[in-house]
Short mmCIF file of C-alpha atoms (C1' of nucleotides) in Angstrom, two decimals:
data_model
loop_
_atom_site.label_atom_id
_atom_site.label_comp_id
_atom_site.label_asym_id
_atom_site.label_seq_id
_atom_site.Cartn_x
_atom_site.Cartn_y
_atom_site.Cartn_z
CA MET A 18 -11.59 -4.65 -37.18
CA SER A 19 -10.77 -2.96 -33.90
CA LYS A 20 -12.05 -5.59 -31.51
CA PRO A 21 -9.44 -8.13 -30.46
CA SER A 22 -10.11 -11.67 -31.58
CA ILE A 23 -8.56 -15.11 -31.86
CA PRO A 24 -8.13 -17.34 -34.94
CA LYS A 25 -11.01 -19.36 -36.30
CA GLY A 26 -11.67 -22.59 -34.45
CA THR A 27 -9.61 -21.67 -31.37
CA ARG A 28 -11.00 -20.81 -27.95
CA ASP A 29 -10.21 -18.98 -24.73
CA PHE A 30 -11.03 -20.69 -21.47
CA LEU A 31 -12.41 -18.82 -18.48
CA PRO A 32 -11.43 -19.88 -14.94
CA ILE A 33 -14.53 -22.08 -14.52
CA GLU A 34 -13.91 -23.73 -17.89
CA THR A 35 -10.25 -24.29 -17.17
CA ALA A 36 -11.09 -25.85 -13.81
CA ARG A 37 -13.52 -28.21 -15.52
CA ARG A 38 -11.06 -29.10 -18.25
CA ASN A 39 -8.46 -29.86 -15.61
CA TYR A 40 -10.94 -32.17 -13.95
CA ILE A 41 -11.08 -34.19 -17.18
CA PHE A 42 -7.31 -34.17 -17.70
CA ASP A 43 -6.66 -35.14 -14.09
CA THR A 44 -9.12 -38.02 -14.29
CA ILE A 45 -7.56 -39.43 -17.45
CA ARG A 46 -4.00 -38.85 -16.23
CA ASN A 47 -4.66 -40.60 -12.93
CA VAL A 48 -6.04 -43.68 -14.65
CA TYR A 49 -3.12 -43.81 -17.07
CA LYS A 50 -0.66 -43.56 -14.18
CA LYS A 51 -2.52 -46.26 -12.30
CA TYR A 52 -1.93 -48.67 -15.19
CA GLY A 53 1.77 -47.90 -15.32
CA TYR A 54 1.99 -45.57 -18.28
CA ALA A 55 4.75 -42.94 -18.27
CA PRO A 56 4.27 -39.35 -19.42
CA ILE A 57 6.13 -37.83 -22.36
CA GLU A 58 5.83 -34.62 -24.32
CA THR A 59 6.79 -33.72 -27.86
CA PRO A 60 7.06 -30.31 -29.53
CA ALA A 61 4.05 -28.50 -30.98
CA MET A 62 5.83 -28.42 -34.34
CA GLU A 63 7.39 -31.28 -36.23
CA ASN A 64 9.35 -31.35 -39.45
CA LEU A 65 6.84 -31.42 -42.26
CA SER A 66 8.53 -34.53 -43.65
CA THR A 67 7.58 -36.33 -40.44
CA LEU A 68 3.90 -35.48 -40.88
CA LEU A 69 3.24 -35.49 -44.63
CA GLY A 70 1.73 -38.62 -46.13
CA LYS A 71 0.83 -40.16 -42.77
CA TYR A 72 -2.82 -39.17 -42.71
CA GLY A 73 -3.81 -39.59 -46.34
CA ASP A 74 -4.43 -36.87 -48.89
CA GLU A 75 -7.20 -35.34 -46.76
CA GLY A 76 -4.90 -35.18 -43.77
CA ASP A 77 -2.13 -33.50 -45.74
CA LYS A 78 -4.54 -30.72 -46.67
CA LEU A 79 -5.46 -30.21 -43.02
CA LEU A 80 -1.88 -29.77 -41.81
CA PHE A 81 -0.99 -26.33 -40.53
CA LYS A 82 2.31 -25.39 -42.15
CA ILE A 83 4.78 -22.97 -40.61
CA LEU A 84 6.56 -20.42 -42.75
CA ASN A 85 10.34 -20.69 -42.54
CA SER A 86 11.95 -18.04 -40.40
CA GLY A 87 14.11 -15.40 -42.02
CA ASP A 88 13.53 -14.48 -45.63
CA ALA A 89 11.55 -17.58 -46.54
CA PHE A 90 10.89 -16.44 -50.08
CA ALA A 91 14.49 -15.60 -50.98
CA GLY A 92 15.43 -17.20 -54.29
CA ILE A 93 11.88 -18.25 -55.16
CA GLN A 94 11.18 -17.78 -58.88
CA SER A 95 7.98 -16.01 -59.85
CA THR A 96 7.00 -19.09 -61.87
CA ALA A 97 6.76 -21.01 -58.60
CA LEU A 98 3.55 -19.09 -57.90
CA ASN A 99 1.77 -21.27 -60.44
CA ASP A 100 1.77 -24.23 -58.07
CA SER A 101 0.88 -23.08 -54.57
CA ASN A 102 1.23 -26.57 -53.08
CA ALA A 103 4.77 -26.96 -54.35
CA LEU A 104 5.57 -23.42 -53.28
CA ALA A 105 4.32 -24.16 -49.76
CA LEU A 106 6.77 -27.03 -49.48
CA GLN A 107 9.61 -24.77 -50.57
CA VAL A 108 8.95 -22.12 -47.94
CA CYS A 109 7.67 -24.33 -45.09
CA GLU A 110 9.80 -27.00 -43.46
CA LYS A 111 7.75 -27.35 -40.30
CA GLY A 112 4.13 -28.02 -39.40
CA LEU A 113 1.95 -28.19 -36.29
CA ARG A 114 1.33 -31.73 -35.12
CA TYR A 115 -1.91 -33.24 -36.39
CA ASP A 116 -2.18 -35.97 -33.78
CA LEU A 117 -0.01 -37.50 -31.06
CA THR A 118 0.50 -40.94 -32.58
CA VAL A 119 2.76 -40.09 -35.50
CA PRO A 120 5.01 -37.82 -33.40
CA PHE A 121 5.09 -40.67 -30.88
CA ALA A 122 6.27 -43.10 -33.58
CA ARG A 123 9.00 -40.63 -34.49
CA PHE A 124 9.88 -40.29 -30.82
CA VAL A 125 10.19 -44.05 -30.36
CA VAL A 126 12.50 -44.44 -33.34
CA GLN A 127 14.62 -41.48 -32.30
CA HIS A 128 14.96 -42.57 -28.66
CA GLN A 129 14.87 -46.34 -29.11
CA SER A 130 18.16 -46.87 -27.28
CA GLU A 131 16.91 -44.96 -24.23
CA LEU A 132 13.53 -46.65 -23.95
CA VAL A 133 12.52 -49.87 -22.22
CA PHE A 134 10.24 -52.07 -24.31
CA PRO A 135 7.38 -52.80 -24.22
CA PHE A 136 7.10 -49.05 -23.79
CA LYS A 137 3.91 -47.68 -22.24
CA ARG A 138 3.48 -43.96 -22.53
CA TYR A 139 0.75 -41.39 -22.12
CA GLN A 140 0.65 -37.91 -23.56
CA LEU A 141 -1.86 -35.08 -23.04
CA GLN A 142 -1.20 -32.28 -25.48
CA PRO A 143 -3.00 -30.09 -28.00
CA VAL A 144 -3.06 -30.87 -31.73
CA TRP A 145 -4.04 -28.67 -34.66
CA ARG A 146 -6.04 -29.27 -37.80
CA ALA A 147 -6.97 -26.72 -40.47
CA ASP A 148 -10.50 -28.08 -40.62
CA ARG A 149 -13.68 -26.03 -40.89
CA PRO A 150 -14.98 -25.76 -37.34
CA GLN A 151 -18.39 -27.20 -36.50
CA LYS A 152 -20.14 -29.00 -33.67
CA GLY A 153 -17.53 -30.81 -31.59
CA ARG A 154 -14.78 -29.90 -34.03
CA TYR A 155 -12.10 -27.32 -33.36
CA ARG A 156 -8.86 -26.26 -35.01
CA GLU A 157 -6.98 -26.59 -31.74
CA PHE A 158 -7.96 -29.39 -29.41
CA TYR A 159 -6.46 -31.79 -26.89
CA GLN A 160 -5.78 -35.44 -27.36
CA CYS A 161 -5.10 -37.67 -24.39
CA ASP A 162 -3.21 -40.66 -25.73
CA ALA A 163 -1.96 -43.88 -24.20
CA ASP A 164 0.00 -46.39 -26.26
CA VAL A 165 1.92 -49.59 -25.73
CA ILE A 166 4.61 -50.20 -28.30
CA GLY A 167 6.87 -53.22 -28.69
CA SER A 168 4.36 -55.90 -27.76
CA THR A 169 1.91 -57.86 -29.89
CA SER A 170 0.07 -59.31 -26.89
CA LEU A 171 -3.69 -58.87 -26.92
CA LEU A 172 -3.46 -58.20 -23.19
CA ASN A 173 -2.62 -54.65 -24.23
CA GLU A 174 -5.90 -54.29 -26.08
CA VAL A 175 -7.68 -55.67 -23.04
CA GLU A 176 -5.91 -53.21 -20.76
CA LEU A 177 -6.85 -50.25 -22.93
CA VAL A 178 -10.51 -51.25 -22.78
CA GLN A 179 -10.20 -51.46 -19.00
CA ILE A 180 -8.78 -47.94 -19.02
CA ILE A 181 -11.66 -46.67 -21.15
CA ASP A 182 -14.09 -48.34 -18.78
CA GLU A 183 -12.48 -46.81 -15.70
CA VAL A 184 -12.19 -43.29 -17.10
CA PHE A 185 -15.83 -43.05 -18.13
CA LEU A 186 -16.94 -44.71 -14.93
CA THR A 187 -15.06 -42.02 -12.98
CA LEU A 188 -16.51 -39.27 -15.15
CA ASP A 189 -19.96 -40.83 -14.68
CA ILE A 190 -20.80 -41.06 -18.38
CA ASP A 191 -22.53 -44.12 -19.86
CA VAL A 192 -20.81 -45.10 -23.08
CA VAL A 193 -20.76 -47.83 -25.70
CA VAL A 194 -17.31 -49.16 -26.51
CA LYS A 195 -17.36 -50.37 -30.09
CA ILE A 196 -14.74 -52.89 -31.08
CA ASN A 197 -13.81 -54.28 -34.47
CA ASN A 198 -10.72 -55.61 -36.22
CA ARG A 199 -9.11 -54.48 -39.43
CA LYS A 200 -8.14 -58.08 -40.27
CA VAL A 201 -11.81 -58.98 -40.21
CA LEU A 202 -12.54 -56.12 -42.58
CA SER A 203 -9.70 -57.25 -44.83
CA GLY A 204 -11.06 -60.78 -44.74
CA ILE A 205 -14.50 -59.54 -45.75
CA ALA A 206 -13.07 -57.54 -48.64
CA GLU A 207 -11.12 -60.62 -49.66
CA ILE A 208 -14.01 -63.06 -49.73
CA ILE A 209 -16.27 -60.71 -51.68
CA GLY A 210 -13.47 -60.37 -54.20
CA GLU A 211 -12.68 -56.70 -53.65
CA ALA A 212 -9.50 -56.90 -51.58
CA ASP A 213 -7.91 -53.98 -53.40
CA LYS A 214 -10.82 -51.71 -52.50
CA LEU A 215 -10.49 -52.19 -48.74
CA ILE A 216 -10.16 -48.49 -47.96
CA ASP A 217 -13.18 -47.49 -50.05
CA ILE A 218 -15.18 -50.23 -48.41
CA THR A 219 -14.20 -49.26 -44.87
CA VAL A 220 -14.88 -45.57 -45.45
CA ALA A 221 -18.32 -46.41 -46.82
CA ILE A 222 -19.45 -48.88 -44.18
CA ASP A 223 -18.17 -46.58 -41.44
CA LYS A 224 -21.21 -44.44 -42.21
CA MET A 225 -23.76 -47.22 -41.56
CA ASP A 226 -24.83 -45.61 -38.28
CA LYS A 227 -25.35 -42.24 -39.80
CA VAL A 228 -26.79 -42.76 -43.29
CA GLY A 229 -28.13 -46.32 -43.22
CA LEU A 230 -27.66 -49.40 -45.37
CA GLU A 231 -29.08 -48.06 -48.63
CA ALA A 232 -26.84 -44.98 -48.71
CA VAL A 233 -23.83 -47.14 -47.95
CA LYS A 234 -24.70 -49.44 -50.84
CA GLN A 235 -25.01 -46.42 -53.10
CA GLU A 236 -21.59 -45.18 -52.08
CA LEU A 237 -20.03 -48.61 -52.60
CA LEU A 238 -21.54 -48.77 -56.06
CA ALA A 239 -20.22 -45.30 -56.83
CA LYS A 240 -16.74 -46.41 -55.75
CA GLY A 241 -16.86 -49.19 -58.34
CA ILE A 242 -17.57 -52.16 -56.08
CA ALA A 243 -19.27 -54.93 -58.04
CA PRO A 244 -23.02 -55.29 -57.36
CA GLN A 245 -22.70 -58.98 -56.52
CA ALA A 246 -19.92 -58.13 -54.05
CA ILE A 247 -22.25 -55.65 -52.37
CA GLU A 248 -24.95 -58.32 -52.17
CA GLN A 249 -22.43 -60.61 -50.49
CA LEU A 250 -21.50 -57.85 -48.09
CA GLN A 251 -25.02 -57.07 -46.96
CA PRO A 252 -25.66 -60.08 -44.69
CA ILE A 253 -22.33 -59.43 -43.02
CA LEU A 254 -23.25 -55.83 -42.29
CA GLU A 255 -26.63 -56.90 -40.97
CA LEU A 256 -25.18 -59.48 -38.63
CA HIS A 257 -27.10 -59.40 -35.36
CA GLY A 258 -27.20 -61.05 -31.97
CA ASN A 259 -24.87 -60.70 -29.02
CA ASN A 260 -21.13 -60.47 -29.45
CA ASP A 261 -20.56 -64.22 -29.13
CA GLU A 262 -23.23 -65.04 -31.69
CA LYS A 263 -21.83 -62.52 -34.13
CA LEU A 264 -18.34 -63.94 -33.73
CA THR A 265 -19.54 -67.49 -34.31
CA LYS A 266 -21.33 -66.56 -37.52
CA LEU A 267 -18.43 -64.45 -38.64
CA GLN A 268 -16.02 -67.31 -38.13
CA THR A 269 -18.00 -69.44 -40.55
CA ILE A 270 -18.30 -66.69 -43.12
CA LEU A 271 -14.61 -65.82 -43.00
CA GLN A 272 -13.34 -69.40 -43.03
CA PRO A 273 -11.90 -69.04 -46.57
CA SER A 274 -9.78 -66.06 -45.53
CA ALA A 275 -6.71 -66.66 -43.39
CA THR A 276 -6.48 -63.00 -42.46
CA GLY A 277 -10.16 -62.80 -41.60
CA THR A 278 -9.98 -65.92 -39.48
CA LEU A 279 -7.05 -64.49 -37.56
CA GLY A 280 -9.03 -61.30 -36.95
CA VAL A 281 -11.94 -63.28 -35.57
CA GLN A 282 -9.57 -65.17 -33.28
CA GLU A 283 -8.16 -61.91 -31.96
CA LEU A 284 -11.62 -60.51 -31.29
CA LYS A 285 -12.63 -63.72 -29.53
CA THR A 286 -9.60 -63.53 -27.26
CA ILE A 287 -10.19 -59.89 -26.38
CA PHE A 288 -13.89 -60.35 -25.63
CA ASP A 289 -13.11 -63.50 -23.68
CA TYR A 290 -10.63 -61.75 -21.38
CA LEU A 291 -12.91 -58.76 -20.95
CA LYS A 292 -15.73 -61.05 -19.88
CA THR A 293 -13.69 -62.15 -16.88
CA LEU A 294 -12.98 -58.55 -15.85
CA GLN A 295 -16.53 -57.31 -15.24
CA ILE A 296 -16.38 -54.31 -17.50
CA LYS A 297 -19.20 -51.91 -16.53
CA GLN A 298 -19.68 -50.12 -19.85
CA THR A 299 -21.37 -51.72 -22.86
CA LEU A 300 -19.01 -53.55 -25.20
CA GLU A 301 -20.20 -54.06 -28.73
CA LEU A 302 -18.69 -55.84 -31.70
CA ASP A 303 -19.53 -53.46 -34.52
CA LEU A 304 -18.54 -54.54 -38.02
CA SER A 305 -19.42 -51.14 -39.41
CA LEU A 306 -16.68 -49.59 -37.30
CA ALA A 307 -13.76 -48.91 -39.64
CA ARG A 308 -12.02 -45.68 -38.59
CA GLY A 309 -10.38 -43.56 -41.20
CA LEU A 310 -6.75 -43.73 -40.23
CA ASN A 311 -5.09 -46.15 -42.54
CA TYR A 312 -2.29 -47.23 -40.26
CA TYR A 313 -4.54 -49.48 -38.16
CA THR A 314 -3.98 -53.19 -38.78
CA GLY A 315 -5.68 -55.08 -35.95
CA ALA A 316 -8.16 -54.21 -33.25
CA ILE A 317 -9.94 -50.89 -33.55
CA PHE A 318 -11.94 -49.07 -30.88
CA GLU A 319 -14.36 -46.25 -30.77
CA VAL A 320 -16.43 -44.85 -27.90
CA LYS A 321 -19.74 -43.06 -28.14
CA ALA A 322 -21.58 -41.39 -25.30
CA GLY A 323 -25.16 -42.35 -24.57
CA GLY A 324 -27.85 -39.68 -24.55
CA VAL A 325 -26.05 -36.99 -26.58
CA GLU A 326 -25.47 -36.17 -30.22
CA MET A 327 -21.71 -36.17 -30.49
CA GLY A 328 -19.12 -37.86 -32.67
CA SER A 329 -16.79 -40.41 -31.13
CA ILE A 330 -15.22 -39.22 -27.87
CA THR A 331 -12.44 -41.81 -27.83
CA GLY A 332 -10.79 -43.88 -30.50
CA GLY A 333 -7.84 -46.13 -31.07
CA GLY A 334 -6.47 -49.34 -32.40
CA ARG A 335 -3.47 -51.47 -33.23
CA TYR A 336 -0.92 -50.50 -35.82
CA ASP A 337 1.64 -53.13 -36.77
CA ASP A 338 4.18 -50.98 -38.48
CA LEU A 339 3.88 -47.33 -37.63
CA THR A 340 7.57 -46.93 -36.82
CA GLY A 341 8.55 -48.68 -40.06
CA ILE A 342 8.19 -45.44 -41.99
CA PHE A 343 10.81 -43.93 -39.68
CA GLY A 344 13.15 -46.89 -40.13
CA LEU A 345 12.36 -49.17 -37.19
CA LYS A 346 10.80 -52.50 -38.13
CA ASN A 347 8.85 -55.00 -36.05
CA MET A 348 7.44 -52.57 -33.55
CA SER A 349 3.77 -53.30 -33.14
CA GLY A 350 1.81 -50.88 -31.05
CA VAL A 351 -1.71 -50.29 -29.83
CA GLY A 352 -3.17 -47.13 -28.41
CA ILE A 353 -6.20 -45.05 -27.55
CA SER A 354 -6.97 -41.37 -27.52
CA PHE A 355 -9.54 -39.55 -25.41
CA GLY A 356 -10.97 -36.44 -27.05
CA ALA A 357 -10.99 -34.13 -24.03
CA ASP A 358 -12.82 -31.29 -25.78
CA ARG A 359 -15.70 -33.48 -26.85
CA ILE A 360 -15.84 -35.11 -23.44
CA TYR A 361 -16.13 -31.57 -22.02
CA ASP A 362 -19.11 -30.85 -24.28
CA VAL A 363 -20.73 -34.14 -23.30
CA LEU A 364 -20.25 -33.54 -19.55
CA LEU A 365 -21.69 -30.06 -19.93
CA GLN A 366 -24.74 -31.27 -21.84
CA LEU A 367 -25.37 -34.02 -19.30
CA ASP A 368 -24.67 -31.65 -16.38
CA LYS A 369 -22.13 -34.08 -14.94
CA PHE A 370 -19.37 -31.77 -13.76
CA PRO A 371 -18.89 -31.97 -9.99
CA SER A 372 -19.38 -28.64 -8.21
CA THR A 373 -15.95 -28.98 -6.58
CA ALA A 374 -14.43 -28.31 -10.00
CA ALA A 375 -15.17 -24.59 -9.43
CA GLU A 376 -14.13 -23.88 -5.80
CA SER A 377 -11.72 -21.12 -4.97
CA THR A 378 -11.24 -18.54 -2.16
CA ARG A 379 -12.92 -19.20 1.23
CA VAL A 380 -12.28 -15.90 3.03
CA LEU A 381 -11.80 -12.38 1.75
CA PHE A 382 -10.25 -9.85 4.13
CA PHE A 383 -11.51 -6.35 3.54
CA ASN A 384 -9.08 -3.49 3.22
CA LEU A 385 -9.90 -0.54 5.48
CA GLY A 386 -6.62 1.32 5.90
CA GLU A 387 -2.92 0.92 6.43
CA ALA A 388 -2.86 -0.33 10.04
CA GLU A 389 -5.81 -2.56 9.23
CA GLU A 390 -4.27 -4.08 6.14
CA ARG A 391 -1.05 -4.87 8.02
CA GLN A 392 -3.07 -6.89 10.52
CA ALA A 393 -5.19 -8.53 7.79
CA LEU A 394 -2.03 -9.58 6.00
CA GLN A 395 -0.96 -11.47 9.12
CA TYR A 396 -4.30 -13.23 9.36
CA VAL A 397 -4.27 -14.18 5.69
CA GLN A 398 -0.83 -15.72 6.06
CA GLN A 399 -1.98 -17.75 9.06
CA LEU A 400 -5.00 -19.04 7.19
CA ARG A 401 -2.89 -20.04 4.21
CA SER A 402 -0.52 -21.93 6.47
CA LYS A 403 -3.54 -23.99 7.51
CA ASN A 404 -4.37 -24.59 3.83
CA ILE A 405 -7.40 -22.33 3.86
CA VAL A 406 -7.61 -20.26 0.70
CA ALA A 407 -7.66 -16.62 1.81
CA GLU A 408 -6.95 -13.28 0.21
CA ILE A 409 -7.00 -9.60 1.03
CA TYR A 410 -8.73 -7.01 -1.12
CA PRO A 411 -5.79 -5.08 -2.55
CA ASP A 412 -7.32 -1.60 -2.69
CA ARG A 413 -8.78 0.56 0.07
CA ALA A 414 -12.11 0.74 -1.70
CA LYS A 415 -15.57 1.38 -0.37
CA LEU A 416 -17.07 -1.51 1.52
CA LYS A 417 -19.85 -1.72 -1.03
CA LYS A 418 -17.31 -2.43 -3.69
CA GLN A 419 -15.43 -4.97 -1.62
CA PHE A 420 -18.68 -6.77 -0.84
CA GLU A 421 -19.63 -6.86 -4.47
CA TYR A 422 -16.24 -8.31 -5.34
CA ALA A 423 -16.68 -11.11 -2.80
CA ASP A 424 -20.18 -11.68 -4.08
CA ARG A 425 -19.18 -12.04 -7.71
CA ARG A 426 -16.29 -14.32 -6.86
CA THR A 427 -18.73 -16.39 -4.78
CA ILE A 428 -16.43 -16.18 -1.79
CA PRO A 429 -18.42 -17.50 1.19
CA PHE A 430 -16.86 -15.41 4.01
CA ALA A 431 -15.92 -11.76 4.41
CA ALA A 432 -13.54 -10.84 7.26
CA ILE A 433 -13.54 -7.24 8.40
CA VAL A 434 -10.68 -5.83 10.42
CA GLY A 435 -11.22 -2.16 11.16
CA GLU A 436 -10.36 0.26 13.97
CA ASP A 437 -12.55 -1.44 16.58
CA GLU A 438 -11.35 -4.94 15.72
CA LEU A 439 -7.72 -3.81 15.81
CA LYS A 440 -8.11 -2.56 19.38
CA THR A 441 -9.68 -5.77 20.61
CA ASN A 442 -7.72 -8.23 18.49
CA THR A 443 -10.87 -9.54 16.88
CA ILE A 444 -12.37 -10.01 13.43
CA SER A 445 -15.90 -9.36 12.24
CA LEU A 446 -16.70 -12.43 10.19
CA LYS A 447 -19.69 -12.28 7.90
CA ASN A 448 -21.22 -15.27 6.18
CA LEU A 449 -22.18 -13.83 2.83
CA LYS A 450 -24.74 -16.45 2.06
CA THR A 451 -26.77 -16.11 5.27
CA GLY A 452 -25.82 -12.52 6.14
CA GLU A 453 -24.92 -13.58 9.70
CA GLN A 454 -22.07 -11.69 11.27
CA GLN A 455 -20.11 -12.31 14.47
CA VAL A 456 -17.10 -10.87 16.22
CA VAL A 457 -14.52 -13.61 16.72
CA SER A 458 -10.86 -14.31 17.43
CA ILE A 459 -8.55 -15.61 14.71
CA ASP A 460 -8.62 -19.08 16.31
CA ALA A 461 -12.39 -19.15 16.23
CA LEU A 462 -12.28 -17.98 12.62
CA PHE A 463 -10.16 -21.00 11.62
CA GLN A 464 -12.92 -23.28 12.85
CA LEU A 465 -15.76 -21.30 11.32
CA VAL A 466 -14.46 -21.08 7.77
CA LYS A 467 -12.99 -24.56 7.47
"C1'" G B 13 -12.49 -28.20 -50.27
"C1'" U B 14 -18.44 -27.81 -51.11
"C1'" G B 15 -23.20 -25.68 -49.37
"C1'" A B 16 -25.94 -22.74 -45.94
"C1'" U B 17 -25.96 -19.16 -41.79
"C1'" C B 18 -24.65 -15.09 -38.20
"C1'" G B 19 -22.33 -10.15 -37.10
"C1'" U B 20 -25.62 -3.09 -34.24
"C1'" A B 21 -22.73 -0.49 -26.79
"C1'" G B 22 -18.87 -4.94 -22.30
"C1'" C B 23 -23.40 -8.79 -22.76
"C1'" U B 24 -28.51 -10.04 -24.86
"C1'" C B 25 -31.09 -7.76 -28.60
"C1'" A B 26 -34.67 -3.64 -31.17
"C1'" G B 27 -34.08 -0.42 -35.38
"C1'" U B 28 -40.37 1.17 -40.20
"C1'" U B 29 -40.61 0.66 -48.29
"C1'" G B 30 -33.09 3.70 -47.66
"C1'" G B 31 -34.33 9.81 -44.69
"C1'" U B 32 -32.37 14.59 -39.06
"C1'" U B 33 -28.30 13.51 -33.50
"C1'" A B 34 -28.73 4.76 -34.02
"C1'" G B 35 -32.16 2.85 -29.08
"C1'" A B 36 -33.65 -0.65 -24.78
"C1'" G B 37 -32.57 -4.07 -20.83
"C1'" C B 38 -28.56 -5.92 -18.10
"C1'" G B 39 -23.60 -4.60 -16.79
"C1'" C B 40 -20.09 -0.41 -15.73
"C1'" U B 41 -18.88 4.59 -13.13
"C1'" A B 42 -20.60 8.26 -9.59
"C1'" G B 43 -24.18 9.77 -5.97
"C1'" A B 44 -28.55 9.10 -2.45
"C1'" U B 45 -25.63 5.85 1.96
"C1'" U B 46 -17.32 8.97 4.73
"C1'" G B 47 -17.53 0.68 8.68
"C1'" U B 48 -21.68 -3.45 5.97
"C1'" G B 49 -23.14 -6.27 -0.45
"C1'" G B 50 -27.66 -8.40 -2.95
"C1'" C B 51 -33.37 -4.30 -3.38
"C1'" U B 52 -34.64 0.77 -4.92
"C1'" C B 53 -33.96 5.73 -7.02
"C1'" U B 54 -30.94 9.59 -9.72
"C1'" A B 55 -27.10 11.01 -13.02
"C1'" G B 56 -23.12 9.70 -16.35
"C1'" A B 57 -19.68 7.18 -19.57
"C1'" G B 58 -19.67 3.81 -23.53
"C1'" G B 59 -21.03 2.59 -30.89
"C1'" U B 60 -16.36 4.84 -37.60
"C1'" C B 61 -23.67 -0.54 -36.99
"C1'" G B 62 -17.38 -6.77 -38.32
"C1'" G B 63 -13.89 -4.66 -42.35
"C1'" G B 64 -13.28 -2.86 -47.53
"C1'" G B 65 -15.49 -1.29 -52.05
"C1'" G B 66 -19.96 0.11 -54.88
"C1'" U B 67 -25.18 2.19 -55.98
"C1'" U B 68 -27.61 6.84 -54.15
"C1'" C B 69 -28.69 13.73 -52.86
"C1'" G B 70 -28.62 10.33 -48.56
"C1'" A B 71 -26.83 3.40 -46.43
"C1'" A B 72 -27.06 -0.10 -40.02
"C1'" U B 73 -30.82 -0.93 -44.14
"C1'" C B 74 -29.62 -2.36 -51.28
"C1'" C B 75 -25.28 -4.88 -54.31
"C1'" C B 76 -20.14 -7.16 -54.51
"C1'" C B 77 -15.74 -8.89 -51.95
"C1'" U B 78 -13.54 -10.29 -47.39
"C1'" C B 79 -13.18 -11.72 -42.19
"C1'" U B 80 -15.88 -13.92 -38.19
"C1'" U B 81 -20.07 -17.19 -35.85
"C1'" U B 82 -22.99 -21.48 -36.13
"C1'" C B 83 -24.38 -25.86 -38.91
"C1'" A B 84 -24.29 -29.82 -42.69
"C1'" C B 85 -21.20 -32.51 -46.37
"C1'" C B 86 -16.06 -34.39 -47.10
"C1'" C B 87 -13.08 -36.04 -43.32
"C1'" C B 88 -12.38 -36.63 -38.23
"C1'" A B 89 -11.34 -36.29 -31.80
#
RNA sequence: GUGAUCGUAGCUCAGUUGGUUAGAGCGCUAGAUUGUGGCUCUAGAGGUCGGGGGUUCGAAUCCCCUCUUUCACCCCA
């Protein structure tokens, strides 16, 4: 293969794409800052021991592992080749981060003495997963996380929903914010007598939207859930009405479960606060929302865009003991993560990028010779000092070529300084859109191109 | 990990049941036009047909493997 290429599932970004991506990052960052979150960064690679076992068996398979530097295979017996998984662990001590939450937990434990709790941080960085690429799924993509750790207050959940609301309002996307609670799901599993199958149940009912009730029941049956338990589950999954009505019914159903009742209380509190804050986006209590990551213990969130086929574009939830695995107990946290790459795809499909996300040079000075370029250089510097983006064509090329360059860069003004203009201290300024041209002074030019 | 799918010039694509030197449009370079772009005309450059192996007198075309594209499942942002 002679053509250059990049690894599967990765992408290059052209100037227009980068400008648009920055628009998304800037929007999210500004909202995070507005709510008092502080930025941090962590390395692209973590010790494999930090990452392994945190995302389930599936997650472990999707970790990118990094071969040890030096002679990584020194001392490896040929018999080790029989077990490639074990071999990988012998020759790889590091891996690329899979998300931002687990590295954040590690960060909090490691820097606990330097941090002020409750600690509110945001982090916009790429993560890597060795997944098969498909629609809205890449092997390298950005997560834009905000978390509060060291506080169990539900005000944090409320704040994160406010942030979601404000970000999508700014981006001008209509979304549905789905909210559920892991305690409620635990309570449901408990009262149908299948508490030990909580994960199987959540994974199955998470697909309600996509495959429908019957397929979910099939999957539950296949996972060994008792038929009568599934019958008990059905009315809960089919709960309807507005959020308040659902909560009232749920409270009755979950009465026998202490955990479930607590979950309902938490949801009630969150919805109650949000009601007083005039949230613009649609909030929906969705009992089929489960989310795969097993570390969630309380509220869980997921955001879907209206009018486009796309997986969730934001997700999050509360985790009571994420730092526990790194040796720090009693550190409850709650966080959200915006999927910038999917938001990009959604904005593109809905044609919602502002045109300002693409603007660049205002004036191009043509290059007609040495004396001319010396003068043009002066003008360009003066324009820049007035914050007008200007540049000079670097080569003494034919005018045709210089015009075509300006055209393709969509630069609105061409400034020509040749022999005649040099003598009279003037500039021929041409508006490339209208074709109008006039001979002006540099002061007049400032006004015209502003 | 499972199942499909794509790959021919910089880009978008033709290419007959396997048969001489693989084409078009756009783009690029030069000229018509040595200080005025977008239109037009003329000429030119550019391809080991994704890579490797096989069948055949002969492969872009048929077979196998592999990489890549896109999509679904699993899982997930």
